PDB file of C-alpha atoms in Angstrom:
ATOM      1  CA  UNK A  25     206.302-147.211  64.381  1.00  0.00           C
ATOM      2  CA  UNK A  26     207.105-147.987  60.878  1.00  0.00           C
ATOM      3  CA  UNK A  27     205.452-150.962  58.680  1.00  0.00           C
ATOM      4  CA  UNK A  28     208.751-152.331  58.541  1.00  0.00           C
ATOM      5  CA  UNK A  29     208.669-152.119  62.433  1.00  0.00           C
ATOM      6  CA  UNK A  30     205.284-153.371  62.657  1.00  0.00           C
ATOM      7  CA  UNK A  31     205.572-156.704  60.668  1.00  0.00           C
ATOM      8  CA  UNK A  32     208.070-158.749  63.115  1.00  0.00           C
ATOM      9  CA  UNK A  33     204.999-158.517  65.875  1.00  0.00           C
ATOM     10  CA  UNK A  34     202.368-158.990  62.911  1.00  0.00           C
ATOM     11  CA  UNK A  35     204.596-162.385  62.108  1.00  0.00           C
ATOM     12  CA  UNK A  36     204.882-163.148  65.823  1.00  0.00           C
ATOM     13  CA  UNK A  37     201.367-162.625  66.609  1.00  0.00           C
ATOM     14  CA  UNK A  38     199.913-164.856  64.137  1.00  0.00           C
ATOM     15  CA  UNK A  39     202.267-167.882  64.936  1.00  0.00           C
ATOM     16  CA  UNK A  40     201.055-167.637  68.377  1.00  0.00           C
ATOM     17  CA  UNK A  41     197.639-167.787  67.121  1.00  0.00           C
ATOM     18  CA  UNK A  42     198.008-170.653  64.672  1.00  0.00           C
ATOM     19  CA  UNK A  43     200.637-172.704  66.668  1.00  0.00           C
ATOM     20  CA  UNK A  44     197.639-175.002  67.916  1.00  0.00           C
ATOM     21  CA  UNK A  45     196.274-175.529  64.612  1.00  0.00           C
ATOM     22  CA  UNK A  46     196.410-178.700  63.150  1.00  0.00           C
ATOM     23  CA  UNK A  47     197.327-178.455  58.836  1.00  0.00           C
ATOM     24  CA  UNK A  48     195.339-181.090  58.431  1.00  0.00           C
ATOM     25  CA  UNK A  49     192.149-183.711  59.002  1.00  0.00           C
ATOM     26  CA  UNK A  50     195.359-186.323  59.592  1.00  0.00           C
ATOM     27  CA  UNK A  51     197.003-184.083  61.889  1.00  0.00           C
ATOM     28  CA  UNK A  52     194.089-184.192  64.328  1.00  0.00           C
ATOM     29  CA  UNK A  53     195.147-187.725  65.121  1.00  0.00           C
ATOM     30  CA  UNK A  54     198.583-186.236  66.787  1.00  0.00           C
ATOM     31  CA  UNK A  55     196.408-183.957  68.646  1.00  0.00           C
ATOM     32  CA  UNK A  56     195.619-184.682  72.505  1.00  0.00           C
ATOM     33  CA  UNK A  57     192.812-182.505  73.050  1.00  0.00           C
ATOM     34  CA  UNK A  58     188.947-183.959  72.250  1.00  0.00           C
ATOM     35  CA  UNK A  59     185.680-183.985  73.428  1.00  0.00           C
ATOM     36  CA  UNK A  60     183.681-186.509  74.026  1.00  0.00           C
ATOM     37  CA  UNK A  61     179.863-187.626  73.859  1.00  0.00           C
ATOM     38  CA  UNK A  62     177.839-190.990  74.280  1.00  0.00           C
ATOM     39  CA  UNK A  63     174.353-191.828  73.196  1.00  0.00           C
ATOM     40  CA  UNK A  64     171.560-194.658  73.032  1.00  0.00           C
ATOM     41  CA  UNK A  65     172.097-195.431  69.311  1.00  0.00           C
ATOM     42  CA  UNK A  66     174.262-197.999  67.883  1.00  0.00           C
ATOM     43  CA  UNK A  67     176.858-196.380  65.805  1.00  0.00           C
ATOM     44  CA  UNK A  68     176.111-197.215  62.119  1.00  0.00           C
ATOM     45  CA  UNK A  69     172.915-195.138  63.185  1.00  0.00           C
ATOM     46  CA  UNK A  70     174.622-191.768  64.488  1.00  0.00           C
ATOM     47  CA  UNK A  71     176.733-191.903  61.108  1.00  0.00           C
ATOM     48  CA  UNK A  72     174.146-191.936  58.876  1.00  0.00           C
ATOM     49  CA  UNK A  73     172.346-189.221  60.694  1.00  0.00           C
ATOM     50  CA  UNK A  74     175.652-187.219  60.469  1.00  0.00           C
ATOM     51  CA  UNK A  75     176.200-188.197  56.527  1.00  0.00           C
ATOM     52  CA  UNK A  76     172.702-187.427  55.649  1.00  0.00           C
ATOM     53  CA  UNK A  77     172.378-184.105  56.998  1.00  0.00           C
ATOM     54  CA  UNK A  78     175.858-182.948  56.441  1.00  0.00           C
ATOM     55  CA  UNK A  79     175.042-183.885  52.431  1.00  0.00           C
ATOM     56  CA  UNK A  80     171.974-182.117  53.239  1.00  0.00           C
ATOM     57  CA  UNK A  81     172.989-178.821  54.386  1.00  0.00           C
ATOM     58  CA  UNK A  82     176.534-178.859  52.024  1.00  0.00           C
ATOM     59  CA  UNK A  83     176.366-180.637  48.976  1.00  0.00           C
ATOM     60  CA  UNK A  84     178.982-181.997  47.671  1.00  0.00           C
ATOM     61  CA  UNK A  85     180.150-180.773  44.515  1.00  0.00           C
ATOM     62  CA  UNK A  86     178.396-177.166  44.965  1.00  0.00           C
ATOM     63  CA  UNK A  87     180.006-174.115  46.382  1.00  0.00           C
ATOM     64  CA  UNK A  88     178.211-173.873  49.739  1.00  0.00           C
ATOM     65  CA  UNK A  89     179.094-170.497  51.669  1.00  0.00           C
ATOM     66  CA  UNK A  90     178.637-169.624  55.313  1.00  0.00           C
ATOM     67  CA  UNK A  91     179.283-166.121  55.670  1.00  0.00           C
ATOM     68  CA  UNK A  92     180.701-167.593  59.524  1.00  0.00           C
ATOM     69  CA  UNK A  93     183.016-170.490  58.052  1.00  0.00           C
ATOM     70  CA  UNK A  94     183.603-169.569  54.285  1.00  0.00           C
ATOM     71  CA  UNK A  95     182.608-172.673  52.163  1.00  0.00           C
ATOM     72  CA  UNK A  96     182.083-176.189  54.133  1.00  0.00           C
ATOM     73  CA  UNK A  97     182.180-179.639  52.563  1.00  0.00           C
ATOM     74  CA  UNK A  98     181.123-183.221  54.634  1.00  0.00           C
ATOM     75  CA  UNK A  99     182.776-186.520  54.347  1.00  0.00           C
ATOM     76  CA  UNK A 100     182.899-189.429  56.129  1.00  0.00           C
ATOM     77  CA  UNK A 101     183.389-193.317  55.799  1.00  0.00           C
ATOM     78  CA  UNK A 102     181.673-196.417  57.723  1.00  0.00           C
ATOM     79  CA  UNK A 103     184.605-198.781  59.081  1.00  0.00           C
ATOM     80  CA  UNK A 104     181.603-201.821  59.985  1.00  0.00           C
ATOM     81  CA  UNK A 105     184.791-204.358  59.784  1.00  0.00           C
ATOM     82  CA  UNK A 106     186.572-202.583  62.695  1.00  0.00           C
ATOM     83  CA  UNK A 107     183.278-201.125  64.562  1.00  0.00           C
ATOM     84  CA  UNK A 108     183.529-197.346  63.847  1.00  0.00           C
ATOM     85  CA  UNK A 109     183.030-194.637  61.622  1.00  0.00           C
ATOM     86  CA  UNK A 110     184.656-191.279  60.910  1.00  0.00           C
ATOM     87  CA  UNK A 111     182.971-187.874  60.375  1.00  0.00           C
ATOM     88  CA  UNK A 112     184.583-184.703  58.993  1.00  0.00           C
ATOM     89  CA  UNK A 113     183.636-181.476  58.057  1.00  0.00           C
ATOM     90  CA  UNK A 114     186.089-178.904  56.220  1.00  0.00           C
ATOM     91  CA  UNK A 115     185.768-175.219  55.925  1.00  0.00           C
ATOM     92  CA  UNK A 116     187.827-173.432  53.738  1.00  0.00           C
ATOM     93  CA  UNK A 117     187.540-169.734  54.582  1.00  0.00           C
ATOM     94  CA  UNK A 118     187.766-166.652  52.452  1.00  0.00           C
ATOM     95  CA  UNK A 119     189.721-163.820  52.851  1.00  0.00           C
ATOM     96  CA  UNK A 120     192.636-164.904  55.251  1.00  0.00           C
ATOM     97  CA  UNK A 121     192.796-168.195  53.687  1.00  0.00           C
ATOM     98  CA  UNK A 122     192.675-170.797  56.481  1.00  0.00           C
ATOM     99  CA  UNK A 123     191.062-174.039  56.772  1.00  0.00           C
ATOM    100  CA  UNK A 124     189.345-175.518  59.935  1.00  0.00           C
ATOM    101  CA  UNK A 125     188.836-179.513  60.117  1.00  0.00           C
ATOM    102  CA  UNK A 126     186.569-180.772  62.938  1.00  0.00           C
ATOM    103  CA  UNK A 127     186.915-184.749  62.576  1.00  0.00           C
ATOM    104  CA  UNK A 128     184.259-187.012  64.270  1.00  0.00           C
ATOM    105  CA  UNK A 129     185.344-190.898  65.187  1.00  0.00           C
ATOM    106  CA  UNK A 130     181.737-192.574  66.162  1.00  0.00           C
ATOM    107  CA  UNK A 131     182.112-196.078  67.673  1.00  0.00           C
ATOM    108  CA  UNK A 132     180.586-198.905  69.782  1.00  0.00           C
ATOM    109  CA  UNK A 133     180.526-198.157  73.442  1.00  0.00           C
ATOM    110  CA  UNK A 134     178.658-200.403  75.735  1.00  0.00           C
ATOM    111  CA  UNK A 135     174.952-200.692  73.689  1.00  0.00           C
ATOM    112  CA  UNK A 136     175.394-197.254  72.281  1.00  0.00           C
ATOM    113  CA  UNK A 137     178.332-195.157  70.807  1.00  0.00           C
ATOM    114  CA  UNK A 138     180.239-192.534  71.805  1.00  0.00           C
ATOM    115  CA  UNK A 139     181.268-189.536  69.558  1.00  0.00           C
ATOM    116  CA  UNK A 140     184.512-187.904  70.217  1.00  0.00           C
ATOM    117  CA  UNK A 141     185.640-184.430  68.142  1.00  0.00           C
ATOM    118  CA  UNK A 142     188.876-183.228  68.009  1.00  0.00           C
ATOM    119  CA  UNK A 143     188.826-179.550  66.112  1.00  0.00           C
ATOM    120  CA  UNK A 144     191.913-178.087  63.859  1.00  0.00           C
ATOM    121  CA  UNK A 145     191.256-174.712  65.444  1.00  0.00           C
ATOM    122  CA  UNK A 146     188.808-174.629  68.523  1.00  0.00           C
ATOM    123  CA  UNK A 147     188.446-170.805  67.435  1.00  0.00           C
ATOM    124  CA  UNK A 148     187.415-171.223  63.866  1.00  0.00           C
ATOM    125  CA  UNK A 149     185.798-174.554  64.348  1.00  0.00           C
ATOM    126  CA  UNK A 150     183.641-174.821  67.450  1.00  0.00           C
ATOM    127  CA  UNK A 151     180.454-173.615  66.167  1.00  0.00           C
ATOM    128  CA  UNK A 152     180.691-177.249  63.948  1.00  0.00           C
ATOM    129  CA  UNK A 153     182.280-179.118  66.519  1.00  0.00           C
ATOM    130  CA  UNK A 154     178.130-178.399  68.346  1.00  0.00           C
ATOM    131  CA  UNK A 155     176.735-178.596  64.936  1.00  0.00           C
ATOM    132  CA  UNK A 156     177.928-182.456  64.738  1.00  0.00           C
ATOM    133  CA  UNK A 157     177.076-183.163  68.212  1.00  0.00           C
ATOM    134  CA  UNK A 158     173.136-181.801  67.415  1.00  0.00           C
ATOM    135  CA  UNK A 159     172.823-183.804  64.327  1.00  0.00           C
ATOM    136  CA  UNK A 160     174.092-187.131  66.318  1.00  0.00           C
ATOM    137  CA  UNK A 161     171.622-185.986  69.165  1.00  0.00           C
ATOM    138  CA  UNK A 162     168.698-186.226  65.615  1.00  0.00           C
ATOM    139  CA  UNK A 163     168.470-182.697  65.107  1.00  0.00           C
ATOM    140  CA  UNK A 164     168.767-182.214  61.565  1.00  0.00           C
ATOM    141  CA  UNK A 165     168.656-178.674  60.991  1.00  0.00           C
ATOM    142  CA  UNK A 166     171.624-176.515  59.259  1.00  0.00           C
TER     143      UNK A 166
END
């Protein structure tokens, strides 16, 4: 078989792969599939254990590289008006070029909060989707 031959199933293969990816942090929002978590501590808590140790273990500004991920960045902003906050972490691989957002929306749920992740690309992303789940739980290792 040919190269020529070779790069409709190449195409094919790869659409297959990615055609559950989400583009973007905003296109997890259209996306059904999430994971959920509760614990003890009030929500404005859980998101500043998540900002602190995701500024922490990727700067911002500085070209942090996981050989895993490629290079990882943290945001996140504190909604107190409407009771929640959001979470995100971005990788932007190397080499084929693809990003992976795992988005975090922490909010009030009973007397504690509940975390619920929804991933771009369970594949690519799932070692972060436990990362943010551990530093919520207080462990604040990299």
């Amino acid at each position: 078989m040919g190269i020529k031959a070779a790069l409709p199933a190449v195409v094919m293969a790869a659409m297959v792969f990615l055609g559950g990816c989400a583009a973007s942090p905003e296109g997890l929002n259209s996306r059904d599939d999430a994971d959920s978590r509760t614990f003890s501590e009030n929500y404005e808590e859980i998101f500043r254990r998540l900002s602190e140790t995701g500024k922490r273990c990727y700067p911002p500004g500085q070209d942090v590289v996981n050989p895993t991920h490629g290079q990882i960045e943290s945001e996140g902003e504190l909604h107190r008006d409407r009771g929640f906050a959001e979470f995100r972490l971005v990788a932007g691989s190397y080499g084929i070029r693809m990003n992976y957002f795992v988005a975090a929306r922490i909010e009030k749920s009973g007397s504690g909060s509940r975390v619920t992740i929804k991933v771009s690309n369970p594949m690519g992303a799932g070692p972060l989707s436990s990362r943010i789940y551990r530093w919520a739980g207080g462990d604040s290792s990299c």
